[in-house]
């Protein structure tokens, strides 16, 4: 049987909206599946007392899809209009050099510019300065701060997809959809209830519907399989009908479910269902968090008023170093709705949460829930003096999205240390700006304690390349080996853009859907009507199907090139000013070896388990490189946390060469209830030979017991091996792993100071670390004897 539709689009974000619009304008029969709801005017959730009342994506409803994946926290939208519903409206084009590497042939800034112009036309972009009103307080403060820091030449006002017409008066936009002017309420990131944001449902998707596209919301695609004739069958869950499974057939499928969801769906189709077996083994690779970095500033000297004006209104470029040592990122001031002030104040408290690292995420969620639903006057007043800082930049795009072997859960493998120079510079600038505002910089606690970044701009995983050996898609976005299946969203981008990525995602989708339409129509000259300045792109084309509709719409004005606001930025020779804030880190390598015994009872009889393990030759060892990204913070924080990377070998569970430690955490001298006791914690997750997830959960108990045995205390790791990812998982073995004197002497030679080349600064850093180490040992061992 012939497929029902010419084209099926999955997802209605920046990729999906462009695809649906152009395919429908070209006269193809188009069906669109979107998992989330439509949000008509005034319908975005505002019940602050209950996170599940319309806010969080669960059981087929909710606006925010928050994924706390191992390795990365990701925030994305669910709804008709995708990320545009909750994004901060910023549209920027990446600098030309972004395309110099990693992008396939045919991509350059010049080649993409006409498509960016088209996106700018459709979304009616303009900077805050075009609003004709006084600039919001935070906008003015940022300009002053840029000047104070000697960064004025890198400061600019980015384009925003916001309608700055008169407030409260609905007026049709250029596609005939009524919109009001922005009232400056600062609620862009939780949905604009007055429709002043130029969200995709008001332009691209509206045009798609005007041209006959059939939209089905609450429809979540779960499986794609090829039909015996040309085309594909897509199975979806109908959330509007209690999760009933349904199918739809189409000649071509355009997968636009967003970076993580698109990659996950293709991974499942290839590896779980086996329906798309020819997808390249590069699927999941070249994942990028787009260098996202989140921070806050509390207690600004002067009022900041985060709830005034659109969420983001300014940008600052940082451009330092050369070649592979280049650090390039944007800093943007952020606002938040007034009602969210108390939520952020909970994050401030997150620094002092005295919980083991693996429980931090859960504890933060609990703290947020415990928060009073109604903000106190004090919280509201404090809220006027707090700011959100956002940075994004060119990271190495060297992450990987994958399904865990047995559970099939999604995970992100993200290499923090190789991206550390970027994060370190972003952190420095946040400190500088907070200081210039007379405020305290506060960092996302998941970053501080676990080195898990938050990304709202993630990209890649399903990237374009000429050959399947290097990427999943052709340069035109079609899946290598599966003709007629396309990916047109953030997943397709092969590198970080460094800037807010929506414009690039939409422009690449414009380019690639144009190529797909040309091929489908057999008409190599087809372009979007707005680009061509014709009433319908299809008007000049040969009819593709008998069912094609003829458009009677008037010709839209032709798109004209738009000036890039970043053109005004001047980068001095030698780069932008260096931060005066030192961020010095430390790194060392540690090797420990010992014995474990499986199933030993009781688990806490570590010495007995060690003895048994030794007699049976059941060794366990690890070699870890421990990185303390910021020595100041490491010393100041109660958790004294570092990143642990390396390999762990456990007899019978891993290959002899060991398994990779995945997101290991090391805590030096965590306080206990007793002043004279400390713990050093090692949490080392790894995947066993059987594909199961395991955790090496070890602690050193530093205490002054009867004998003066400082060496034994600091070198004895009481170890439990757990099957599962956290400390609540069942124990499968226990024993003791020790630091031997030769290994310790070797360890001393591995200490390296990061972030400075000054010998004095290096010596100072080592001295501070040594003093902290010895100070704790002094508290535990010496004071008890002297007091
Ligand atoms: C709080 C926040 C602020 C941001 N601010 C900015 C900004 O100012 N500027 C900027 O450029 N970017 C911003 N971003 C990022 C931007 O929103 C994303 O980069 C962009 O939306 C990605 O576009 P996309 O087409 O790849 O996917 P999305 O826009 O995420 O669209 C994917 C769509 O697919 C749907 N979907 C997912 N799975 C399925 C399925 N299985 N079946 C059917 N439908 C499915 C989703 O519900 C969604 O509607 C922000 C993001 C967030 C979270
Ligand atoms: S500031 Fe308020 S009115 Fe203006 S775009 Fe944002 S949410 Fe809409």
Coordinates of C-alpha atoms and ligand atoms in Angstrom, one line a residue, residues 89 162 182-188 191-192 194 196-197 309-310, ligand 2:
X89 CA 14.4 34.5 22.3
X162 CA 10.1 39.4 20.5
X182 CA 6.0 42.8 25.1
X183 CA 5.0 44.1 28.5
X184 CA 8.5 43.4 30.0
X185 CA 7.2 40.8 32.6
X186 CA 10.4 38.7 32.4
X187 CA 8.5 35.4 32.0
X188 CA 10.0 34.4 28.7
X191 CA 6.1 30.8 28.5
X192 CA 4.8 34.1 27.3
X194 CA 0.5 37.5 26.2
X196 CA 4.6 38.8 22.6
X197 CA 7.3 36.1 22.0
X309 CA 12.2 43.0 30.5
X310 CA 12.9 40.0 28.3
Ligands
LIG2 S1 9.1 39.8 28.8 FE1 7.0 39.0 29.2 S2 5.7 39.9 27.6 FE2 7.9 40.2 27.0 S3 8.3 38.5 25.6 FE3 9.0 37.9 27.7 S4 7.2 36.8 28.6 FE4 6.5 37.9 26.8

